[in-house]
Each structure stands twice: as C-alpha cells, then as structure tokens.
Short mmCIF file of C-alpha atoms (C1' of nucleotides) in Angstrom, two decimals:
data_model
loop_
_atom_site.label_atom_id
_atom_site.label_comp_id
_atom_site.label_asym_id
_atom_site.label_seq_id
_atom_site.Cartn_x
_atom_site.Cartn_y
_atom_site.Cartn_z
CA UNK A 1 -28.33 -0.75 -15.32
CA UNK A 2 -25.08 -0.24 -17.14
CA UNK A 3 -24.27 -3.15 -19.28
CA UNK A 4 -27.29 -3.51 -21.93
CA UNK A 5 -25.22 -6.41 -23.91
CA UNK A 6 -26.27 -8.59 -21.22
CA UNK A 7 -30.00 -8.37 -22.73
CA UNK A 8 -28.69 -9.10 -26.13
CA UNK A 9 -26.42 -11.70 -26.32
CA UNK A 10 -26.55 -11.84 -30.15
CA UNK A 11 -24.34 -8.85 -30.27
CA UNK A 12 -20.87 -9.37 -29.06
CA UNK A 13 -19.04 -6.93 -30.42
CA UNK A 14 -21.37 -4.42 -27.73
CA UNK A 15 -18.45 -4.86 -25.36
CA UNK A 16 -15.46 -3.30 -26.90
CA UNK A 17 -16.36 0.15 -25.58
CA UNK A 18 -16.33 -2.12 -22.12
CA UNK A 19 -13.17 -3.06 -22.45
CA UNK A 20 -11.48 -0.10 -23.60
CA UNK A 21 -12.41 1.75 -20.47
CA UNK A 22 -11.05 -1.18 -18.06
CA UNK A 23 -8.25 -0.82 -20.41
CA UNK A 24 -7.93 2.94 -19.88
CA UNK A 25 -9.06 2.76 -16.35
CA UNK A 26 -6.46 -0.10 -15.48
CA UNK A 27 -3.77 2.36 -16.74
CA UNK A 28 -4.60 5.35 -14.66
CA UNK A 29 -5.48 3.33 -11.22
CA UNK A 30 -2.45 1.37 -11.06
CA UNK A 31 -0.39 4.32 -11.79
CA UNK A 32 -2.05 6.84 -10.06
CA UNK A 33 -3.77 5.38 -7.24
CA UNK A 34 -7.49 5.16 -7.03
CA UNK A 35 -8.29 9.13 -5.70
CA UNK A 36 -5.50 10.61 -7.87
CA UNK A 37 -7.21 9.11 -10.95
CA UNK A 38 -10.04 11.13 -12.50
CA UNK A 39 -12.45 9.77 -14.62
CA UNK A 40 -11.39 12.96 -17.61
CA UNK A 41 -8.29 10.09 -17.71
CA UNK A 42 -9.54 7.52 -17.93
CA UNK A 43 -12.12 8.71 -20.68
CA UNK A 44 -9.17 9.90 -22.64
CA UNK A 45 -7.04 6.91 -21.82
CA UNK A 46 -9.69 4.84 -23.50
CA UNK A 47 -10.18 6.85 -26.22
CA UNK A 48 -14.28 7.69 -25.27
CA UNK A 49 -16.34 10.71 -23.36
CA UNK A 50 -16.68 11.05 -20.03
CA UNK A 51 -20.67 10.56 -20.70
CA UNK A 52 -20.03 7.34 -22.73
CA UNK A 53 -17.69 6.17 -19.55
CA UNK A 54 -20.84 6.57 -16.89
CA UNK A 55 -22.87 5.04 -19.45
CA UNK A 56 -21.38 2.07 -18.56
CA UNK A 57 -20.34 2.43 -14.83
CA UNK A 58 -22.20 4.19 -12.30
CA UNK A 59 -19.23 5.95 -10.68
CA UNK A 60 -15.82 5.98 -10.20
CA UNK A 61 -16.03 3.41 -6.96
CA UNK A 62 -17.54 0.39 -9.74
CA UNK A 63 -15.26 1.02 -12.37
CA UNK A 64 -12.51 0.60 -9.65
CA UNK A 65 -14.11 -2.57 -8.04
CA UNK A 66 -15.21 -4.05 -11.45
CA UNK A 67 -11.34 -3.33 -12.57
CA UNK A 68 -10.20 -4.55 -9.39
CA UNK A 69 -12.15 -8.16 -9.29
CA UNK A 70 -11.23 -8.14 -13.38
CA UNK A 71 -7.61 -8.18 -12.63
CA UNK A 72 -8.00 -10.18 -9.58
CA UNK A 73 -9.28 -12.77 -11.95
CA UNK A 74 -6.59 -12.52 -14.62
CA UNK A 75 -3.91 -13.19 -11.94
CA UNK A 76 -5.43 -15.85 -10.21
CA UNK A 77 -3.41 -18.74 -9.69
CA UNK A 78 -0.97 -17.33 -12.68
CA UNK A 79 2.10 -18.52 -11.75
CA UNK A 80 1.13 -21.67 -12.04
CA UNK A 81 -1.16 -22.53 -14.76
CA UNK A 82 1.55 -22.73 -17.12
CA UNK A 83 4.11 -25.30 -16.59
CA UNK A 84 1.99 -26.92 -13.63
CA UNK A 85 2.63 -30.20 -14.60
CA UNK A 86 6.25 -30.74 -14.55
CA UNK A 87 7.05 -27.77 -11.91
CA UNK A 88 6.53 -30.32 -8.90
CA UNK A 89 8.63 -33.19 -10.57
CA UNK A 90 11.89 -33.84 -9.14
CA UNK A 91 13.72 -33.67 -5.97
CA UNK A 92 11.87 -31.28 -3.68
CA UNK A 93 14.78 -28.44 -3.42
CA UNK A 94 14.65 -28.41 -7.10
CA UNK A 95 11.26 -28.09 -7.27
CA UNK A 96 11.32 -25.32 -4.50
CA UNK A 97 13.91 -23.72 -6.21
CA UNK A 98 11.83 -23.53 -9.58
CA UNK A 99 9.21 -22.33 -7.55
CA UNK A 100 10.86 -19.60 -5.76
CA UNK A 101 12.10 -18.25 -9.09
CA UNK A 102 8.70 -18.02 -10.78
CA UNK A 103 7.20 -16.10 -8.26
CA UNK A 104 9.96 -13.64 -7.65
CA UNK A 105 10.54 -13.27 -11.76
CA UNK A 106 6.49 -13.59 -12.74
CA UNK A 107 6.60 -10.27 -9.70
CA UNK A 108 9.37 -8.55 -10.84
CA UNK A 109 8.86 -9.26 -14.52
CA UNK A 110 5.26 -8.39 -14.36
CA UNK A 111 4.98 -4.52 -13.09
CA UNK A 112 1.58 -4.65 -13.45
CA UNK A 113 1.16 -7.23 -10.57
CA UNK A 114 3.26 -5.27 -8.30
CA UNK A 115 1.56 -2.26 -9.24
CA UNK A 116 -1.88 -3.75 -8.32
CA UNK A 117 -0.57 -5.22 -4.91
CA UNK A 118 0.44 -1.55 -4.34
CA UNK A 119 -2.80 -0.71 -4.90
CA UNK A 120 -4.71 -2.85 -3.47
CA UNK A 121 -2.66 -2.28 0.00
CA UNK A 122 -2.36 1.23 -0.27
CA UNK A 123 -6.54 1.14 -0.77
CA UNK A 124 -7.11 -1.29 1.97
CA UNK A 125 -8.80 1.06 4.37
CA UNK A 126 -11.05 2.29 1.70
CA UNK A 127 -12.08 -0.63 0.09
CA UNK A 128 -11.02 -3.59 2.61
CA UNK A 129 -14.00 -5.93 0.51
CA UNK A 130 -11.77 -5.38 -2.74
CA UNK A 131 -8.48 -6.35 -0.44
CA UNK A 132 -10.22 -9.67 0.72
CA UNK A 133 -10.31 -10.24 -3.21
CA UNK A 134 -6.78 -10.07 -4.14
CA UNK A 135 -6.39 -12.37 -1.40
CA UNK A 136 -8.44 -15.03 -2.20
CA UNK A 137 -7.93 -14.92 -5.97
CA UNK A 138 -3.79 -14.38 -5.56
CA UNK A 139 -2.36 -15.44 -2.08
CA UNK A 140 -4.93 -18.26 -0.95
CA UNK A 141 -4.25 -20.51 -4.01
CA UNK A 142 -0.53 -20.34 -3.90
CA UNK A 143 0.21 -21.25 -0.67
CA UNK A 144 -3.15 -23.65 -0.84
CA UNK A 145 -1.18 -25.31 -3.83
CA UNK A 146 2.21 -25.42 -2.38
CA UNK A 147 0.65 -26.96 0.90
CA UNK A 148 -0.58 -29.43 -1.41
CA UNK A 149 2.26 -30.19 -2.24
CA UNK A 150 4.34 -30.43 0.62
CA UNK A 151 1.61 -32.83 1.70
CA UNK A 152 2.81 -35.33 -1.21
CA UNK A 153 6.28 -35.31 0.44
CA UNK A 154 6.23 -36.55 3.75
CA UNK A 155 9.67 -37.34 3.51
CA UNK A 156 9.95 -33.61 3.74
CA UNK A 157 9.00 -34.56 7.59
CA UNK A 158 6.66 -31.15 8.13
CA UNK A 159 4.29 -31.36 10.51
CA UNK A 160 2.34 -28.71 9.08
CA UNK A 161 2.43 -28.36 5.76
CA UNK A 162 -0.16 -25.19 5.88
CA UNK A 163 1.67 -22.81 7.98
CA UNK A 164 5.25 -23.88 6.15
CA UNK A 165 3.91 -22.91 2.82
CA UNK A 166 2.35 -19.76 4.06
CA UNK A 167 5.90 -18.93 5.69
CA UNK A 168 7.66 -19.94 2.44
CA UNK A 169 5.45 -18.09 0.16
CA UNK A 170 5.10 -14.27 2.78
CA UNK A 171 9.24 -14.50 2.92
CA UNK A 172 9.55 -14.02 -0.87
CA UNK A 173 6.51 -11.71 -0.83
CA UNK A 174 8.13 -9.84 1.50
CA UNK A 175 11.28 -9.67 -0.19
CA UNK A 176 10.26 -8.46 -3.01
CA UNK A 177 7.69 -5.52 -1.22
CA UNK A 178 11.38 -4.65 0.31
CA UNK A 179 13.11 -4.63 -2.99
CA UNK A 180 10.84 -3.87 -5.61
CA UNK A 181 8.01 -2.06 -4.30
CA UNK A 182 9.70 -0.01 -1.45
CA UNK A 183 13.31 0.16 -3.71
CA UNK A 184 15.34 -0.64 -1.05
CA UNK A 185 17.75 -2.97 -2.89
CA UNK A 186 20.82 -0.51 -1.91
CA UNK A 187 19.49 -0.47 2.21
CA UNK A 188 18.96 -4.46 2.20
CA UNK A 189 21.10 -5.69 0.12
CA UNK A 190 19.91 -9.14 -1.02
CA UNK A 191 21.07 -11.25 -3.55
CA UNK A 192 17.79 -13.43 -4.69
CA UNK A 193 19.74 -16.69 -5.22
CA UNK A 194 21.23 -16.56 -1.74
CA UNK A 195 17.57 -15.50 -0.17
CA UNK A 196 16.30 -17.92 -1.85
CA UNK A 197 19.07 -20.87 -0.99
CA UNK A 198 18.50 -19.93 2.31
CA UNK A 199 15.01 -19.96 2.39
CA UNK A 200 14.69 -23.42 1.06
CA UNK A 201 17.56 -24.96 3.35
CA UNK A 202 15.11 -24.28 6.25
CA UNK A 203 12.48 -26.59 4.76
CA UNK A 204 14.51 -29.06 3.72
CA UNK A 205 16.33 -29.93 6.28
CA UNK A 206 19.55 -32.68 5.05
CA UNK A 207 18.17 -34.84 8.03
CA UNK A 208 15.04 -35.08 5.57
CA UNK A 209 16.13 -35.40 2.17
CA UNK A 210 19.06 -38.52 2.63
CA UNK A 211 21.58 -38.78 -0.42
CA UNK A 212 20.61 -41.72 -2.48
CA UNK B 1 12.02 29.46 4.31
CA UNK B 2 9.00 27.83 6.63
CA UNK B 3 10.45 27.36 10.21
CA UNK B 4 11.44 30.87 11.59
CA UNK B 5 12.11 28.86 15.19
CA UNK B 6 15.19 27.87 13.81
CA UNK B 7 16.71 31.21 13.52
CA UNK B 8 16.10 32.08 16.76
CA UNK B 9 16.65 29.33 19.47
CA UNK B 10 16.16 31.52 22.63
CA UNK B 11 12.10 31.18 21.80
CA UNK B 12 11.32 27.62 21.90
CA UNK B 13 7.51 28.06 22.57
CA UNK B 14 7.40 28.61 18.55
CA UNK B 15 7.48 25.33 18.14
CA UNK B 16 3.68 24.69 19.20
CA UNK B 17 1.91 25.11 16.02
CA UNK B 18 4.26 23.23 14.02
CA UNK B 19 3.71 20.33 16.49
CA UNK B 20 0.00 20.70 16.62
CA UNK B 21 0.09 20.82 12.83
CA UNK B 22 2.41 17.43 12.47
CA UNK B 23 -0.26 15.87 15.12
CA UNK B 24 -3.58 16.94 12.65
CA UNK B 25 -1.57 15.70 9.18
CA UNK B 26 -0.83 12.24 11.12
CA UNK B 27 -4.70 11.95 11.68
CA UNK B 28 -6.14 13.00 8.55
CA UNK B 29 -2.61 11.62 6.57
CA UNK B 30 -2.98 8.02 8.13
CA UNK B 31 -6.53 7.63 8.11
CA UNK B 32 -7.22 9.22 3.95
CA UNK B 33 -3.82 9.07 2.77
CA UNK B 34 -1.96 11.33 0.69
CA UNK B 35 -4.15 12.26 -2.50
CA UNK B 36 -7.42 12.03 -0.14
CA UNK B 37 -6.25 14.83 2.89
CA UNK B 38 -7.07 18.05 2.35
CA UNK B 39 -5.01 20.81 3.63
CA UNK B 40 -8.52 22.57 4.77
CA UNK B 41 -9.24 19.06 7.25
CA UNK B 42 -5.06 19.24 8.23
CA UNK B 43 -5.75 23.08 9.44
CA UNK B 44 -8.99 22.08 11.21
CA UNK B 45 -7.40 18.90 12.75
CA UNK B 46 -4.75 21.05 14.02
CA UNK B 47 -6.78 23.65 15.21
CA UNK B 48 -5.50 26.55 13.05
CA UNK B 49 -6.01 28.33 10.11
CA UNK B 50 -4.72 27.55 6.52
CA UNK B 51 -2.42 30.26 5.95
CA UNK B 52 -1.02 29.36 9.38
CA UNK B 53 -0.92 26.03 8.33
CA UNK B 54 1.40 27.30 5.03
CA UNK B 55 3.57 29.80 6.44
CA UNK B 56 5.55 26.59 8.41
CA UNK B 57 5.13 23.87 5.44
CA UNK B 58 5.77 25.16 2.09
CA UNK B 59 3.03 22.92 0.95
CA UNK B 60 1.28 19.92 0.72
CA UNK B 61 4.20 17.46 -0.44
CA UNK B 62 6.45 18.77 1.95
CA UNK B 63 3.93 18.57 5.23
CA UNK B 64 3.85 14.78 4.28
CA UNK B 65 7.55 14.66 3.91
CA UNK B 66 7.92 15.93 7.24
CA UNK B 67 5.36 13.90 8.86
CA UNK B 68 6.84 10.72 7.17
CA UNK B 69 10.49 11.37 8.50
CA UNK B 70 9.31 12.18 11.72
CA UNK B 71 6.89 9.08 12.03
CA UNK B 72 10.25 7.03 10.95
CA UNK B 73 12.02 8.53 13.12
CA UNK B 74 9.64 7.92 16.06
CA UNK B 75 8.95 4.61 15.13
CA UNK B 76 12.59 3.47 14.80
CA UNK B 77 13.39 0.55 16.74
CA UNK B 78 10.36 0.82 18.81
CA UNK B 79 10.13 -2.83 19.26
CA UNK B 80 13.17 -3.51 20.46
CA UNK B 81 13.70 -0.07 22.57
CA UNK B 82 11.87 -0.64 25.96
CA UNK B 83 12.90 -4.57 27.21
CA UNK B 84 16.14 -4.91 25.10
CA UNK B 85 18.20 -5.49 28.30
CA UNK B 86 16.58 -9.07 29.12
CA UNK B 87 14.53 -9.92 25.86
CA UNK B 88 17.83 -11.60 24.18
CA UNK B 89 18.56 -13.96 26.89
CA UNK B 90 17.53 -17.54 27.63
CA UNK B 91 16.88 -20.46 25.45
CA UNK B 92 16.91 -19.16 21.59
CA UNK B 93 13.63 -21.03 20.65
CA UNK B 94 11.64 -18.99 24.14
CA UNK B 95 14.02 -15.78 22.68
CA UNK B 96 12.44 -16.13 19.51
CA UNK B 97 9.10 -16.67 20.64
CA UNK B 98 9.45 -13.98 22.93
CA UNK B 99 10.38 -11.89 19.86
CA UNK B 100 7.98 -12.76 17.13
CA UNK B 101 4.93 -12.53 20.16
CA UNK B 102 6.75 -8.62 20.82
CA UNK B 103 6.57 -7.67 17.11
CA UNK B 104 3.08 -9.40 15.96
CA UNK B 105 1.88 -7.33 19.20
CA UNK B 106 3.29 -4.04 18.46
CA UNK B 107 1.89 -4.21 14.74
CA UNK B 108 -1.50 -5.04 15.68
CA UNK B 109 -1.94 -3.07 19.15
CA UNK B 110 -0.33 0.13 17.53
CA UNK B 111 -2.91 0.48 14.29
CA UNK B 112 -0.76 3.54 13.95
CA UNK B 113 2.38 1.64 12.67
CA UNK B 114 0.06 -0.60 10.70
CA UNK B 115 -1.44 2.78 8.92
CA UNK B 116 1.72 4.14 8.57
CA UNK B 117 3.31 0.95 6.57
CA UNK B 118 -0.49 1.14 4.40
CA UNK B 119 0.62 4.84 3.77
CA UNK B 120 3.79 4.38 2.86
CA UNK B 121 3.59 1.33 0.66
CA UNK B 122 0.45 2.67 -0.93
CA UNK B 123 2.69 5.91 -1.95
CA UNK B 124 5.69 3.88 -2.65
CA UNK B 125 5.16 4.88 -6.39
CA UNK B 126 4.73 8.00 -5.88
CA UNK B 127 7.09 9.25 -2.89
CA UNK B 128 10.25 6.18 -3.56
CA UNK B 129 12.39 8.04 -1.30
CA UNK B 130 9.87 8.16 1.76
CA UNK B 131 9.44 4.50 1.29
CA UNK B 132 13.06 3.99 1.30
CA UNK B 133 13.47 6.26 4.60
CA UNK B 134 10.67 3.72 6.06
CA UNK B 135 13.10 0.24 5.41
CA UNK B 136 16.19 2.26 6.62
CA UNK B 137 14.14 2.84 10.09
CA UNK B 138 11.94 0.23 10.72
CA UNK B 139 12.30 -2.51 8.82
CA UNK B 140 16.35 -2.78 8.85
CA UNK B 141 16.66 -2.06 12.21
CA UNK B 142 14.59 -5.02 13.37
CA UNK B 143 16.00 -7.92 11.05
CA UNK B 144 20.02 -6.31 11.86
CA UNK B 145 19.62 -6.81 15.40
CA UNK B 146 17.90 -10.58 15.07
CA UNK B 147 20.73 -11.01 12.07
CA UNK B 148 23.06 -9.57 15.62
CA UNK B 149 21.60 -12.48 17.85
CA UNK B 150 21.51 -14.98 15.59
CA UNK B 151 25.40 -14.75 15.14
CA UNK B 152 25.79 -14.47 19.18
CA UNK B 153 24.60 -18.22 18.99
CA UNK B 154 26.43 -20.32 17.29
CA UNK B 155 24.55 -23.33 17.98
CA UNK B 156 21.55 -22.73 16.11
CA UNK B 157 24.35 -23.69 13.09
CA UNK B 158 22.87 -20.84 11.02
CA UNK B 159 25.11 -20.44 7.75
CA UNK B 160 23.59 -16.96 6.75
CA UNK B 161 22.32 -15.23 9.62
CA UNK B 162 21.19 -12.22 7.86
CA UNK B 163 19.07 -13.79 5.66
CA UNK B 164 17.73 -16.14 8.02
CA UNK B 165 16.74 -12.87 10.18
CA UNK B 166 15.36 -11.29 7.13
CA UNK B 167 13.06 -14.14 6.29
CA UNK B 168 11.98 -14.71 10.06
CA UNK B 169 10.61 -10.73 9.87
CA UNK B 170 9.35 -11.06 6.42
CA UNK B 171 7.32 -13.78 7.01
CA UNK B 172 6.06 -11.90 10.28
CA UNK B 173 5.30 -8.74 8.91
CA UNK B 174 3.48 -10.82 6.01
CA UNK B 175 1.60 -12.71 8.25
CA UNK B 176 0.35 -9.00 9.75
CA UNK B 177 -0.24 -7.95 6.12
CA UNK B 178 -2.70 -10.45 5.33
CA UNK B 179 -4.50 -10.79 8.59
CA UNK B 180 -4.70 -7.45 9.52
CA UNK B 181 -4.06 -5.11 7.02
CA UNK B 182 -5.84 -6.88 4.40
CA UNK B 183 -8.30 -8.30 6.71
CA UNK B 184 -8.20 -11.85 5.34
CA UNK B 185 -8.51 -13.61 8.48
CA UNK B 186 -11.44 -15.68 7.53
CA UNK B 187 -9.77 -16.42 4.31
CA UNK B 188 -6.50 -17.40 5.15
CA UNK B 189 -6.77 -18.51 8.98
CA UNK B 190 -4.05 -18.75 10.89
CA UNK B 191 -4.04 -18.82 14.39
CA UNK B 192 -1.13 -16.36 15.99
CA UNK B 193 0.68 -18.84 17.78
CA UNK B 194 0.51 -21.76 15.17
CA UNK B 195 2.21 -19.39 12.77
CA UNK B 196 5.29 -18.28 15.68
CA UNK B 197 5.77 -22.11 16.47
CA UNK B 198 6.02 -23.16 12.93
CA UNK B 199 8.37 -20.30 12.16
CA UNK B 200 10.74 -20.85 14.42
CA UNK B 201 11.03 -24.64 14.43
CA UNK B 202 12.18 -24.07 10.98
CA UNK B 203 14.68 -22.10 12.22
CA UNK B 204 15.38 -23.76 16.03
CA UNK B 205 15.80 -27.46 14.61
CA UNK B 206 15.93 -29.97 17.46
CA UNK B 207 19.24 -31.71 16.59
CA UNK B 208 21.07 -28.13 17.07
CA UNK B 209 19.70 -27.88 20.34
CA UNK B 210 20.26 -30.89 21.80
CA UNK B 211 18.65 -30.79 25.24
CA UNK B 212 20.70 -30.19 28.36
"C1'" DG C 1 1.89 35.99 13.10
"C1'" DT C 2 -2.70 34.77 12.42
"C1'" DC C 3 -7.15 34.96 10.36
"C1'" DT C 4 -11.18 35.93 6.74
"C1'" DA C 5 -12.15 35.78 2.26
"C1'" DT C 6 -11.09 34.60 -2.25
"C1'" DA C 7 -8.74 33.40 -6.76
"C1'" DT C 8 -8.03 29.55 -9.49
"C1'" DT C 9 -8.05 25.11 -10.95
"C1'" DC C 10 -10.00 20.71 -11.43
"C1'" DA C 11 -12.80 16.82 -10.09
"C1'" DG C 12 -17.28 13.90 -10.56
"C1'" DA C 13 -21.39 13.72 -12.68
"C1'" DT C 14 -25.18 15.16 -16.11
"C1'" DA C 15 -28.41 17.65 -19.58
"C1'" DG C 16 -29.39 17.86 -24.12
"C1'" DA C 17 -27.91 17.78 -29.15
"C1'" DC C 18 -27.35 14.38 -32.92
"C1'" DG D 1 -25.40 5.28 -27.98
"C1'" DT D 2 -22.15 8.81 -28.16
"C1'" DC D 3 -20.46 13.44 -27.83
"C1'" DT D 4 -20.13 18.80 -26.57
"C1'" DA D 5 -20.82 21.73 -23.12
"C1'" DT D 6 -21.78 22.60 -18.48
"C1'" DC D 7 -23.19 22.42 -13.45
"C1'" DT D 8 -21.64 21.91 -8.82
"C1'" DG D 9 -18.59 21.26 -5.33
"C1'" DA D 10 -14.09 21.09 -3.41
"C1'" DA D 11 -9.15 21.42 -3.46
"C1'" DT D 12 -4.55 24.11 -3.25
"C1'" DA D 13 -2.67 28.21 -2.44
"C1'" DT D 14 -2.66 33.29 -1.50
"C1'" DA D 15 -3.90 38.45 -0.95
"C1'" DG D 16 -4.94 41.55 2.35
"C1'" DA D 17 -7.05 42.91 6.96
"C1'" DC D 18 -5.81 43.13 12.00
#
DNA sequence: GTCTATATTCAGATAGAC
DNA sequence: GTCTATCTGAATATAGAC
C-alpha cells in the first residue's frame, strides 16, 4: 500500500503530491541528515500534512530509501551522459584531463551530490543496503567506463586497466572529500590543476605516449 | 565553567568521571552518531547519572566537541608512531608496500578509526570545524611524512612530491571507503594486494629504479 | 558532588472530520 | 484524499533532596 496511481494508470497527474514530498524530503535529508529531519519538515517543505505524507510512505525509513534510490538514479552515470561522445577523442592526457575536470566541477558545482555522498557515508552504519546503492549507481560505472577506456589504449601500456581507473577516479574523490566536504582547503592546500597534472603524469607515463 | 579539576591540580583523582564519561560518548557517539545519542544512553554508558554527566560538559554539542578533539588527538599519527624507526628504509617500492599494507591494516583492524572518519564526515555539515581538526590530525600527518620520504629519494624522479603523497593516501583511504565503510566489496572487488601493487607501480616506475 | 524526579519540548504516527 | 487535532514516547536540560 501507498502508491494507489499504480492501479490507475489513466491518471497521471496522481503523482504530483509524490513528488512534492521527495522534493521536500530531499531538502531536509541532505541538509539535515536523516535523524535530524522530522517528517513536520518535510510535510511543510512540500507544502502537504503530515497525514497526507504517510499516506504515501509508510515511515520515515521508506521515504529516506525511496529518496535515496531516486537520487541514486538521477546521478547515475551523470558525468558522462552528456558530452560522452567526443570526451574520449584525442590524445589520452587530454582526454584525462577533460575528465578530471568534469568530475571535480560536476562535484563541486553540484552541492547536492556532495551533500548526498555526505549522507550516504555519514548513514552507512544505519542503512549500509542504501550505501551499496550509491555505489553501484555512482562509483561502479565511472571507473567501469574509464577502465573501458583505458582498455582502448594499450599504448597507454597498463597492465590493469581496472585497478588504474579505480586509483584515478578515489584520488580525485578523495580530494575533493578533503576540500569540499571536510573544508580543509586552508590545511591542504591544493591547487586542482596541479593535483590533477600530477595525477595524470602517473598514468601516462612519456615512455608511453612517444611525440609524433 | 564544567571542569573544576582544573582549578585545583593537587586532586587529580577528579578526573575519573570525566574520563569514564569521554569513554560512554565514544561508544554510543561512534556507533549512533551525533543527532541519534542520547545524553540519557551517554550517562548509562558511563555509568553515572545525567546531572553528573552535565555538571563537567556544558551540554550535548560540547561533549562531542570534546570527544572529537580528543579522538584526533589520540589518533594522530597512529600509523606511523610505533615502527617509524625501520619502516622508511630499504627499497622504496617494499617501503611503500610496507606502508600502504600498515595503513589499509590500521583502518580496517581499528573499526574505531573507520567510525570515527563515518562520524566526522557524516557531521562535516554540521560541525565544519571538527572535520577540519580531523584533516589537520590524521589525514595531513600521514601524506606530510610520505610527501617527507618521497623527497629523501630522489630517484623515484618525483616532480611534486606532495601531491604524489597526497594521491597515494587518497586513493588508499578511498579504497577503505568503498570496501569497508560502504561495504561494496561484492560490487566493486578488489583484492587488497592487487590494489597496493597497482598503486605503487604507478608511482615506483621501473626505468627510475634501475636494478642494482 | 551526585542522584531522583521532573519540566519542557518535540518527534513519529494516527483517529476522525470533511 | 486531505486536513486539524491529538496520542504517545523520548529527548535535553534542570530543580531540589542528600
């Protein structure tokens, strides 16, 4: 029980209520944390009653996991369904390069992604299921696409592609849980061009890439 | 106001409680985190009473501050504190090896450490400041003193040492985040020692060690 | 100094009116 | 279907006894 537009699908327009409160509810959570938000917020937030809100989630724990695998969703694979088919053109530190930049500016740019790994982390003991989510919908298919890629270069000479990619890709995650998340810019100082130079002359190697 | 101990430093069995109470807010802390612990649980972990419990922590946000700072402060350097004589000697690639085995251990045998970085990071929006004291002990400690060794040999042919250092921890303490703390190991599966080799033949390429 | 008991506030969840 | 009003339990913090 919960959703009754599922036994009419003639009537679409059943679901805005819906979507206000994952509206509302996203708002709250990813601000507040999951125990800090109360479900009076979220109500308000979404501009219904608290009785109209259980009407269409059991409790508080499935509106979070329904928001949760929602959002999960939304991100998945985000940073690269838009320009994916000219970001792996060109000479692989280029390419790397691009890459590096559009996941440290779609993280910084987007607060609301950083806010949800926050959450997500910071809920992990409570909710581990909802952890394994953000995971496969968020982490898995970037590094699963950059491995990809490095497999089209073998002139990049790396013997395993998988575990490079999952290096390249938890460095800049890293950097930016340091910088952005944990606001430590002024204790580990970083410039992101020079993190990012650096990280990319590790993979590829001048040994590898030969001047034409 | 809170600590009366300090006042009079001839009596340093005062300190008892206020220990007893820092042990019961790491449990209950660590384990619920911030929004979730209840002062009640805290003065029933620690085996007093509440009003104890507030006449030596103003209240509930500072209790966590001082459990935070002292956690930090505990946990500072850790990994490097107890072998540091003979860990930095020998071949850099065992040295490394030797280094990334002694931090992946630390973060998964201590599940302390592990629920401390959850706590903090989940709270990072809410206490910045703890989250900052967190880097400043644990997280720069370890990448200035691998950003030290990497500069004591010049042969690896390292251009930026510091960053290199800070993207050999990130991608550590990443790898830890997924498989542990986000339990993803059956999503993302990496075996321990696949990830250490990979990371630091990147970094340990063979033409700058040319064999002996 | 430490406890028992309590004041106060607020959360999650629901009954019943319309 | 949605809202007003409310129940129930629990949390922070404290007053007052010993």
């Amino acid at each position: 029980m919960g959703q009754k537009k599922d036994n009419d699908p003639n009537h679409k327009g059943a679901t805005d209520k819906a979507q206000a409160i994952l509206k509302g509810a996203m708002q709250e959570f990813l601000v507040h944390g999951y125990v800090a938000t109360s479900m009076e917020r979220v109500a308000a937030a979404a501009g219904v009653s608290k009785p109209t809100l259980y009407s269409h989630f059991q409790d508080k724990e499935s509106l979070f996991t329904a928001l949760v695998q929602r959002l999960a969703q939304e991100k998945h694979g985000a940073i690269f369904h838009s320009p994916d088919s000219y970001l792996f053109q060109g000479e692989p530190s280029l390419v790397l390069r691009h890459l590096a930049t559009l996941i440290l500016d779609h993280l910084k740019g987007e607060s609301q992604l950083l806010a949800f790994i926050r959450l997500i982390i910071g809920e992990s003991g409570r909710f581990p299921e909802l952890a394994r989510i953000m995971v496969r919908n968020i982490d898995k298919p970037m590094i699963e696409r950059l491995s990809q890629y490095f497999v089209s270069r073998p002139e990049l000479q790396l013997s395993d592609p998988k575990t490079t990619a999952q290096i390249f890709i938890g460095a800049l995650v890293h950097f930016v849980i340091i910088q952005e998340m944990l606001q430590s810019q002024d204790i580990l100082p970083m410039e992101r061009d020079r993190f990012i130079n650096n990280l990319i002359a590790l993979i590829v190697v001048d040994s590898a890439v030969p001047p034409k």
